[in-house]
CSV table of C-alpha atoms in Angstrom, one decimal:
chain,number,residue,atom,x,y,z
A,1388,MET,CA,113.5,-151.9,-0.2
A,1389,SER,CA,112.3,-155.4,-0.9
A,1390,ASN,CA,110.6,-156.4,-4.2
A,1391,LEU,CA,111.8,-153.2,-6.0
A,1392,ARG,CA,110.5,-153.2,-9.6
A,1393,VAL,CA,111.8,-150.7,-12.1
A,1394,ILE,CA,111.0,-150.0,-15.8
A,1395,ILE,CA,113.8,-148.3,-17.8
A,1396,SER,CA,112.9,-147.0,-21.2
A,1397,GLY,CA,114.7,-145.3,-24.1
A,1398,GLY,CA,117.5,-145.9,-26.5
A,1399,GLY,CA,118.1,-145.6,-30.3
A,1400,THR,CA,121.7,-144.6,-29.8
A,1401,GLY,CA,124.6,-145.6,-27.6
A,1402,GLY,CA,124.3,-142.2,-25.9
A,1403,HIS,CA,120.9,-143.2,-24.5
A,1404,ILE,CA,121.6,-147.0,-24.0
A,1405,PHE,CA,124.8,-146.7,-22.0
A,1406,PRO,CA,123.4,-144.4,-19.3
A,1407,ALA,CA,120.3,-146.7,-19.1
A,1408,ILE,CA,122.4,-149.8,-18.5
A,1409,SER,CA,124.7,-148.0,-16.0
A,1410,ILE,CA,121.6,-146.8,-14.0
A,1411,ALA,CA,120.3,-150.4,-14.0
A,1412,ASN,CA,123.6,-151.7,-12.8
A,1413,ALA,CA,123.8,-149.1,-10.0
A,1414,ILE,CA,120.3,-150.0,-8.9
A,1415,ARG,CA,121.3,-153.7,-8.7
A,1416,GLU,CA,124.4,-152.7,-6.6
A,1417,ILE,CA,122.1,-151.0,-4.0
A,1418,GLU,CA,119.2,-153.5,-4.3
A,1419,PRO,CA,120.5,-156.8,-5.6
A,1420,GLU,CA,117.0,-158.4,-5.7
A,1421,ALA,CA,115.5,-155.6,-7.8
A,1422,LYS,CA,113.5,-156.6,-10.8
A,1423,ILE,CA,114.4,-154.4,-13.8
A,1424,LEU,CA,112.7,-154.5,-17.2
A,1425,PHE,CA,113.7,-152.4,-20.2
A,1426,VAL,CA,111.4,-151.1,-22.9
A,1427,GLY,CA,112.9,-150.1,-26.2
A,1428,ALA,CA,112.1,-149.6,-29.9
A,1429,GLU,CA,111.9,-152.6,-32.2
A,1430,GLY,CA,114.8,-152.8,-34.6
A,1431,ARG,CA,117.0,-150.3,-32.7
A,1432,MET,CA,120.3,-150.9,-31.0
A,1433,GLU,CA,118.9,-151.4,-27.5
A,1434,MET,CA,117.2,-154.7,-28.6
A,1435,GLN,CA,120.7,-156.3,-28.8
A,1436,ARG,CA,122.8,-154.3,-26.3
A,1437,VAL,CA,120.4,-154.6,-23.3
A,1438,PRO,CA,120.2,-158.4,-23.4
A,1439,GLN,CA,124.0,-158.5,-23.8
A,1440,ALA,CA,124.2,-156.6,-20.5
A,1441,GLY,CA,122.0,-159.2,-18.8
A,1442,TYR,CA,118.6,-157.5,-18.8
A,1443,GLU,CA,115.2,-158.3,-20.3
A,1444,ILE,CA,113.7,-155.9,-22.9
A,1445,VAL,CA,110.3,-155.5,-24.5
A,1446,GLY,CA,110.2,-153.8,-28.0
A,1447,LEU,CA,107.6,-151.3,-29.1
A,1448,PRO,CA,106.8,-150.5,-32.8
A,1449,ILE,CA,107.6,-146.8,-32.3
A,1450,ARG,CA,109.7,-144.5,-34.5
A,1451,GLY,CA,110.7,-140.8,-34.6
A,1452,LEU,CA,108.8,-138.0,-36.2
A,1453,LEU,CA,109.8,-137.1,-39.8
A,1454,ARG,CA,111.1,-133.7,-40.6
A,1455,PRO,CA,109.5,-131.3,-41.5
A,1456,LEU,CA,106.7,-132.1,-39.1
A,1457,TRP,CA,103.9,-131.5,-41.6
A,1458,ARG,CA,105.0,-134.5,-43.7
A,1459,LEU,CA,102.1,-136.9,-44.4
A,1460,GLY,CA,104.1,-139.8,-43.1
A,1461,ASN,CA,103.8,-138.5,-39.6
A,1462,LEU,CA,100.2,-139.7,-39.5
A,1463,GLY,CA,101.7,-143.3,-39.5
A,1464,VAL,CA,104.2,-142.2,-36.9
A,1465,LEU,CA,101.4,-141.0,-34.6
A,1466,ARG,CA,99.4,-144.2,-35.2
A,1467,ASP,CA,102.5,-146.2,-34.1
A,1468,PHE,CA,102.9,-144.0,-31.1
A,1469,PHE,CA,99.4,-144.6,-29.8
A,1470,ARG,CA,99.7,-148.3,-30.5
A,1471,SER,CA,103.0,-148.4,-28.6
A,1472,LYS,CA,101.5,-146.5,-25.7
A,1473,ARG,CA,98.7,-149.1,-25.4
A,1474,MET,CA,101.4,-151.9,-25.5
A,1475,ALA,CA,103.4,-150.0,-22.9
A,1476,LYS,CA,100.3,-149.9,-20.6
A,1477,ASP,CA,99.9,-153.7,-21.0
A,1478,THR,CA,103.6,-154.2,-20.1
A,1479,LEU,CA,103.2,-151.9,-17.0
A,1480,ARG,CA,100.1,-153.7,-15.8
A,1481,GLN,CA,101.9,-157.1,-16.1
A,1482,PHE,CA,105.3,-156.0,-14.6
A,1483,ARG,CA,103.8,-153.6,-11.9
A,1484,PRO,CA,106.8,-151.3,-11.5
A,1485,GLN,CA,107.0,-148.8,-8.6
A,1486,VAL,CA,108.9,-146.3,-10.8
A,1487,ALA,CA,109.6,-145.6,-14.5
A,1488,VAL,CA,112.8,-144.2,-15.8
A,1489,GLY,CA,113.2,-142.5,-19.2
A,1490,VAL,CA,116.6,-141.8,-20.8
A,1491,GLY,CA,115.4,-140.3,-24.0
A,1492,GLY,CA,114.7,-141.9,-27.4
A,1493,TYR,CA,111.4,-142.9,-29.0
A,1494,ALA,CA,110.4,-145.7,-26.7
A,1495,SER,CA,110.6,-143.6,-23.5
A,1496,ALA,CA,107.9,-141.2,-24.9
A,1497,ALA,CA,105.3,-143.9,-25.1
A,1498,THR,CA,106.4,-145.7,-21.9
A,1499,LEU,CA,106.6,-142.7,-19.6
A,1500,ASN,CA,103.4,-141.2,-21.0
A,1501,ALA,CA,101.7,-144.5,-20.2
A,1502,ALA,CA,103.3,-144.6,-16.7
A,1503,SER,CA,102.2,-141.1,-15.9
A,1504,ASP,CA,98.6,-142.0,-16.9
A,1505,MET,CA,98.8,-144.9,-14.5
A,1506,HIS,CA,100.1,-142.7,-11.7
A,1507,ILE,CA,103.5,-144.5,-11.6
A,1508,PRO,CA,106.3,-142.0,-10.5
A,1509,CYS,CA,108.6,-141.0,-13.3
A,1510,LEU,CA,112.3,-140.0,-13.5
A,1511,ILE,CA,113.9,-138.8,-16.6
A,1512,GLN,CA,117.6,-138.5,-17.3
A,1513,GLU,CA,118.8,-135.9,-19.9
A,1514,GLN,CA,122.3,-136.4,-21.1
A,1515,ASN,CA,122.7,-133.3,-23.3
A,1516,SER,CA,122.9,-129.6,-22.6
A,1517,PHE,CA,120.1,-129.0,-25.1
A,1518,ALA,CA,117.2,-131.2,-24.0
A,1519,GLY,CA,115.8,-133.6,-26.6
A,1520,ILE,CA,112.2,-133.4,-27.8
A,1521,THR,CA,111.2,-136.6,-26.0
A,1522,ASN,CA,112.4,-135.4,-22.6
A,1523,ARG,CA,111.0,-131.9,-23.1
A,1524,SER,CA,107.6,-133.4,-23.8
A,1525,LEU,CA,107.8,-135.6,-20.7
A,1526,ALA,CA,109.1,-132.9,-18.3
A,1527,LYS,CA,105.7,-132.1,-16.7
A,1528,LYS,CA,105.0,-135.8,-16.1
A,1529,ALA,CA,108.3,-136.4,-14.2
A,1530,GLN,CA,108.7,-136.1,-10.5
A,1531,LYS,CA,112.6,-135.9,-10.9
A,1532,ILE,CA,114.7,-134.8,-13.8
A,1533,CYS,CA,118.4,-135.7,-13.6
A,1534,VAL,CA,120.6,-133.5,-15.8
A,1535,ALA,CA,124.3,-133.3,-16.7
A,1536,TYR,CA,124.6,-129.5,-17.3
A,1537,GLU,CA,123.7,-126.3,-15.5
A,1538,GLY,CA,121.0,-124.0,-16.8
A,1539,MET,CA,118.5,-126.7,-17.7
A,1540,GLU,CA,115.6,-124.8,-16.1
A,1541,ARG,CA,115.1,-123.3,-19.5
A,1542,PHE,CA,113.7,-126.8,-20.5
A,1543,PHE,CA,112.4,-128.3,-17.3
A,1544,PRO,CA,110.6,-127.2,-14.0
A,1545,LYS,CA,113.4,-126.0,-11.8
A,1546,LYS,CA,112.0,-127.6,-8.6
A,1547,ASN,CA,112.3,-131.1,-10.1
A,1548,ILE,CA,115.9,-130.8,-11.5
A,1549,LEU,CA,118.8,-132.5,-10.0
A,1550,LEU,CA,122.3,-132.0,-11.4
A,1551,THR,CA,123.9,-135.5,-11.4
A,1552,GLY,CA,126.1,-135.6,-14.5
A,1553,ASN,CA,126.0,-138.6,-16.9
A,1554,PRO,CA,127.0,-142.1,-16.0
A,1555,VAL,CA,130.2,-143.2,-17.7
A,1556,ARG,CA,131.9,-146.6,-18.2
A,1557,GLN,CA,133.4,-147.5,-14.9
A,1558,ASN,CA,136.2,-149.6,-16.4
A,1559,LEU,CA,137.8,-146.4,-17.7
A,1560,LEU,CA,138.6,-145.4,-14.1
A,1561,ASN,CA,141.5,-147.9,-13.5
A,1562,PRO,CA,144.0,-146.3,-11.1
A,1563,ASN,CA,146.5,-149.1,-11.8
A,1564,LEU,CA,147.0,-148.1,-15.4
A,1565,THR,CA,150.3,-146.4,-16.4
A,1566,LYS,CA,151.0,-144.3,-19.4
A,1567,THR,CA,154.0,-146.5,-20.2
A,1568,GLU,CA,152.1,-149.8,-20.4
A,1569,SER,CA,149.2,-148.1,-22.3
A,1570,ALA,CA,151.4,-146.5,-24.9
A,1571,ALA,CA,153.2,-149.8,-25.3
A,1572,ILE,CA,149.9,-151.4,-26.5
A,1573,PHE,CA,150.0,-149.2,-29.5
A,1574,GLY,CA,153.8,-149.5,-30.0
A,1575,PHE,CA,154.3,-146.0,-28.9
A,1576,ASP,CA,156.8,-144.1,-26.7
A,1577,PRO,CA,155.2,-142.7,-23.6
A,1578,GLU,CA,157.5,-139.6,-23.7
A,1579,ILE,CA,156.2,-138.5,-27.1
A,1580,PRO,CA,152.9,-136.5,-27.2
A,1581,THR,CA,150.1,-138.7,-28.3
A,1582,LEU,CA,146.9,-137.7,-30.1
A,1583,LEU,CA,143.8,-139.9,-30.0
A,1584,VAL,CA,141.2,-139.4,-32.8
A,1585,VAL,CA,138.0,-141.3,-32.2
A,1586,GLY,CA,134.7,-140.9,-34.0
A,1587,GLY,CA,132.6,-143.5,-32.1
A,1588,SER,CA,132.1,-147.2,-32.9
A,1589,LEU,CA,130.7,-146.4,-36.3
A,1590,GLY,CA,133.3,-143.8,-37.1
A,1591,ALA,CA,132.9,-140.2,-38.2
A,1592,ARG,CA,133.4,-139.4,-41.9
A,1593,THR,CA,134.7,-135.9,-41.3
A,1594,LEU,CA,137.3,-136.9,-38.7
A,1595,ASN,CA,138.5,-139.7,-41.0
A,1596,GLU,CA,138.8,-137.4,-44.0
A,1597,SER,CA,140.6,-134.8,-41.9
A,1598,VAL,CA,143.3,-137.4,-41.0
A,1599,LEU,CA,143.6,-138.7,-44.5
A,1600,GLY,CA,144.0,-135.2,-45.8
A,1601,SER,CA,146.9,-134.5,-43.3
A,1602,LEU,CA,149.0,-137.6,-43.6
A,1603,LYS,CA,152.2,-135.7,-44.6
A,1604,ALA,CA,151.7,-133.2,-41.7
A,1605,ILE,CA,151.3,-136.2,-39.3
A,1606,ALA,CA,154.4,-137.9,-40.6
A,1607,ASN,CA,156.5,-134.8,-40.0
A,1608,ALA,CA,155.0,-133.9,-36.6
A,1609,PRO,CA,156.7,-134.8,-33.3
A,1610,VAL,CA,153.6,-136.6,-32.1
A,1611,GLN,CA,152.0,-140.1,-32.2
A,1612,VAL,CA,148.5,-140.6,-33.4
A,1613,ILE,CA,146.0,-143.3,-32.4
A,1614,TRP,CA,143.1,-143.3,-35.0
A,1615,GLN,CA,139.9,-145.2,-34.5
A,1616,THR,CA,138.2,-145.2,-38.0
A,1617,GLY,CA,135.0,-147.1,-37.2
A,1618,GLY,CA,134.2,-150.4,-38.9
A,1619,TYR,CA,132.2,-148.8,-41.7
A,1620,TYR,CA,135.2,-146.9,-43.1
A,1621,TYR,CA,138.1,-149.2,-42.1
A,1622,GLN,CA,138.7,-151.2,-45.3
A,1623,GLN,CA,138.5,-148.1,-47.5
A,1624,ILE,CA,141.0,-146.3,-45.2
A,1625,LEU,CA,143.4,-149.2,-45.3
A,1626,GLU,CA,143.4,-149.0,-49.1
A,1627,GLU,CA,144.0,-145.2,-49.0
A,1628,LEU,CA,146.9,-145.7,-46.6
A,1629,GLU,CA,148.4,-148.3,-48.9
A,1630,ARG,CA,148.3,-145.9,-51.8
A,1631,ALA,CA,149.5,-142.8,-49.9
A,1632,GLY,CA,151.8,-144.5,-47.4
A,1633,LYS,CA,151.0,-144.9,-43.7
A,1634,PRO,CA,153.1,-142.6,-41.5
A,1635,HIS,CA,155.3,-144.5,-39.0
A,1636,ASN,CA,153.7,-142.6,-36.1
A,1637,LEU,CA,150.1,-143.5,-36.9
A,1638,PHE,CA,148.3,-146.4,-35.3
A,1639,VAL,CA,145.1,-147.3,-37.2
A,1640,THR,CA,142.2,-149.5,-36.0
A,1641,ASP,CA,138.6,-150.0,-36.7
A,1642,PHE,CA,137.6,-150.3,-33.1
A,1643,LEU,CA,139.3,-149.7,-29.7
A,1644,SER,CA,138.3,-152.5,-27.4
A,1645,SER,CA,140.6,-151.0,-24.6
A,1646,MET,CA,139.4,-147.4,-24.4
A,1647,ASP,CA,140.9,-147.2,-20.9
A,1648,HIS,CA,144.4,-147.7,-22.4
A,1649,ALA,CA,143.7,-145.4,-25.3
A,1650,TYR,CA,142.6,-142.5,-23.0
A,1651,LYS,CA,145.6,-143.2,-20.7
A,1652,ALA,CA,148.1,-143.0,-23.6
A,1653,ALA,CA,146.5,-139.8,-25.0
A,1654,ASP,CA,147.7,-136.3,-24.2
A,1655,LEU,CA,144.9,-134.9,-26.4
A,1656,VAL,CA,141.6,-136.3,-27.7
A,1657,VAL,CA,139.8,-135.4,-30.9
A,1658,SER,CA,136.2,-136.5,-30.7
A,1659,ARG,CA,132.6,-135.8,-31.6
A,1660,ALA,CA,130.6,-134.1,-28.9
A,1661,GLY,CA,128.2,-136.7,-27.8
A,1662,ALA,CA,127.1,-136.5,-24.1
A,1663,SER,CA,128.8,-139.8,-23.1
A,1664,SER,CA,132.1,-138.9,-24.7
A,1665,ILE,CA,132.2,-135.5,-23.1
A,1666,SER,CA,131.3,-137.0,-19.7
A,1667,GLU,CA,134.2,-139.4,-20.0
A,1668,LEU,CA,136.7,-136.7,-21.1
A,1669,CYS,CA,135.7,-134.6,-18.1
A,1670,LEU,CA,135.9,-137.4,-15.6
A,1671,LEU,CA,139.4,-138.4,-16.9
A,1672,GLY,CA,140.5,-134.7,-17.2
A,1673,LYS,CA,141.4,-135.1,-20.8
A,1674,PRO,CA,142.2,-132.1,-23.0
A,1675,SER,CA,140.1,-132.3,-26.2
A,1676,ILE,CA,139.2,-130.8,-29.5
A,1677,LEU,CA,135.5,-131.4,-30.1
A,1678,VAL,CA,134.0,-131.6,-33.6
A,1679,PRO,CA,130.2,-131.5,-33.2
A,1680,SER,CA,128.2,-133.7,-35.6
A,1681,PRO,CA,125.9,-131.8,-37.8
A,1682,ASN,CA,123.7,-134.8,-38.2
A,1683,VAL,CA,122.0,-134.8,-34.8
A,1684,SER,CA,118.6,-133.4,-33.7
A,1685,GLU,CA,118.5,-129.7,-32.8
A,1686,ASP,CA,122.3,-129.5,-33.1
A,1687,HIS,CA,122.7,-130.7,-29.5
A,1688,GLN,CA,126.3,-131.7,-29.9
A,1689,THR,CA,127.3,-128.0,-30.6
A,1690,HIS,CA,125.5,-127.1,-27.3
A,1691,ASN,CA,127.3,-129.8,-25.5
A,1692,ALA,CA,130.7,-128.7,-26.9
A,1693,MET,CA,130.1,-125.0,-26.1
A,1694,ALA,CA,129.3,-125.8,-22.5
A,1695,LEU,CA,133.0,-126.9,-22.2
A,1696,VAL,CA,134.4,-124.2,-24.5
A,1697,ARG,CA,132.8,-121.4,-22.4
A,1698,LYS,CA,134.8,-122.8,-19.4
A,1699,GLN,CA,138.0,-123.2,-21.4
A,1700,ALA,CA,137.7,-126.9,-20.9
A,1701,ALA,CA,137.9,-127.9,-24.6
A,1702,LEU,CA,138.5,-126.4,-28.1
A,1703,ILE,CA,136.0,-126.6,-30.9
A,1704,VAL,CA,136.3,-127.0,-34.6
A,1705,ARG,CA,133.1,-126.8,-36.8
A,1706,ASP,CA,132.4,-129.8,-38.9
A,1707,ALA,CA,132.5,-127.7,-42.1
A,1708,GLU,CA,135.9,-126.4,-41.3
A,1709,ALA,CA,137.4,-129.6,-40.0
A,1710,LYS,CA,139.2,-130.9,-43.1
A,1711,GLU,CA,141.2,-127.7,-43.3
A,1712,LYS,CA,141.7,-126.8,-39.7
A,1713,LEU,CA,141.3,-129.9,-37.4
A,1714,ILE,CA,144.6,-131.8,-37.7
A,1715,PRO,CA,146.9,-128.7,-37.9
A,1716,LEU,CA,145.3,-127.4,-34.7
A,1717,ALA,CA,145.5,-130.8,-33.0
A,1718,LEU,CA,149.2,-131.2,-33.9
A,1719,ARG,CA,150.0,-127.8,-32.5
A,1720,THR,CA,147.9,-128.3,-29.3
A,1721,ALA,CA,149.4,-131.8,-28.6
A,1722,THR,CA,152.8,-130.2,-28.0
A,1723,ASP,CA,151.6,-127.2,-26.0
A,1724,VAL,CA,152.1,-128.4,-22.5
A,1725,ALA,CA,150.6,-125.3,-20.8
A,1726,GLN,CA,147.4,-125.4,-22.9
A,1727,LEU,CA,147.0,-129.1,-22.4
A,1728,LYS,CA,147.3,-128.7,-18.6
A,1729,ARG,CA,144.7,-125.8,-18.6
A,1730,LEU,CA,142.2,-127.7,-20.7
A,1731,GLY,CA,142.5,-130.9,-18.8
A,1732,SER,CA,142.2,-129.2,-15.4
A,1733,ASN,CA,139.2,-127.2,-16.4
A,1734,ALA,CA,137.5,-130.3,-17.9
A,1735,GLN,CA,138.1,-132.3,-14.7
A,1736,GLY,CA,136.5,-129.4,-12.8
A,1737,MET,CA,133.3,-130.1,-14.7
A,1738,ALA,CA,133.2,-133.8,-13.9
A,1739,PHE,CA,130.6,-135.6,-11.8
A,1740,ARG,CA,131.6,-138.8,-10.0
A,1741,ASP,CA,129.2,-141.7,-9.2
A,1742,SER,CA,126.5,-140.3,-11.4
A,1743,ALA,CA,124.9,-143.7,-12.0
A,1744,LYS,CA,124.8,-144.3,-8.2
A,1745,VAL,CA,123.2,-140.9,-7.5
A,1746,ILE,CA,120.5,-141.4,-10.1
A,1747,ALA,CA,119.9,-144.9,-8.8
A,1748,GLN,CA,119.4,-143.6,-5.3
A,1749,GLU,CA,116.8,-141.1,-6.7
A,1750,VAL,CA,115.0,-143.9,-8.5
A,1751,ILE,CA,114.8,-145.9,-5.2
A,1752,LYS,CA,113.6,-142.8,-3.3
A,1753,LEU,CA,110.7,-142.3,-5.8
A,1754,ALA,CA,109.8,-146.0,-5.5
A,1755,ASN,CA,109.8,-145.7,-1.7
A,1756,GLN,CA,107.6,-142.5,-1.8
A,1757,ASP,CA,105.1,-144.4,-3.9
A,1758,GLN,CA,104.9,-147.1,-1.3
A,1759,ALA,CA,104.7,-144.7,1.7
């Protein structure tokens, strides 16, 4: 359609921002002239990441509710919410979108509430298997709800649900990559089982402490280990490795800029259980051991992980048990060819392809219905 105008709102974490940008890119592929405006929360990650991706963004002075909910500070949070909703309405009047998209996070609550009040069609995208509080609150205002897991009717009206999966980084799907060239980037032998330990760009303390506590076992194992520590922990870990001695079969980095090579080199991945990470593991058919973060709302990472575990598509280690159990289990599993094959095959069976394109098509349909 000509003159398509779309508002996309949400953020706070990469797990919200990445799908939002992927949806925007997919809309532009279908409708190159589409006008897309993001609405985020002031001071949050989206205010940098979205402009870096080439899109304009407006910031709202919104923040999350404090726990427990009866804390006095929540009066200020509610004041900021209503102020943000008024600002969102002003933005909607100026931009005149045909459709509003919410991906979760504080800003989408104000923006999609405002859009619904103004009779602008709304679509929400829920990345997790346990719906977040923002998307649950918006469910009755949305004409379409795109989800990544089955059984989401316990949170949303069934008639509005569409199972689409989560958008993933398309550059991971490089059919020309070989394991030989990917292993070589890390100085590794492609014939030796390789374990990838990754805790996200900021790192994960539990995963890092688990590796540090198992250096002797790693050094004596017939495996190779790629370890992304995260920038926050990197210098401290280098000092620890200098004192303890770095195993010859351990590659350490603060950040993996070439995740496509890291995934290709890996026979087994140890990861947190964020929605985007899980979607990537499924799409690539990677066997994994998931360690859900205990520091997320409503323990949604455990719900994400268990959706795979129930289908024998991943193993799980609880955060509290990781220092003792994680690396010994990972070293055993990395050399168990039959189990790796089973986990990888089952994970790939849960994958969704072209999720961003499917969601973009639904966004455009809603805009068209509004104009009909």
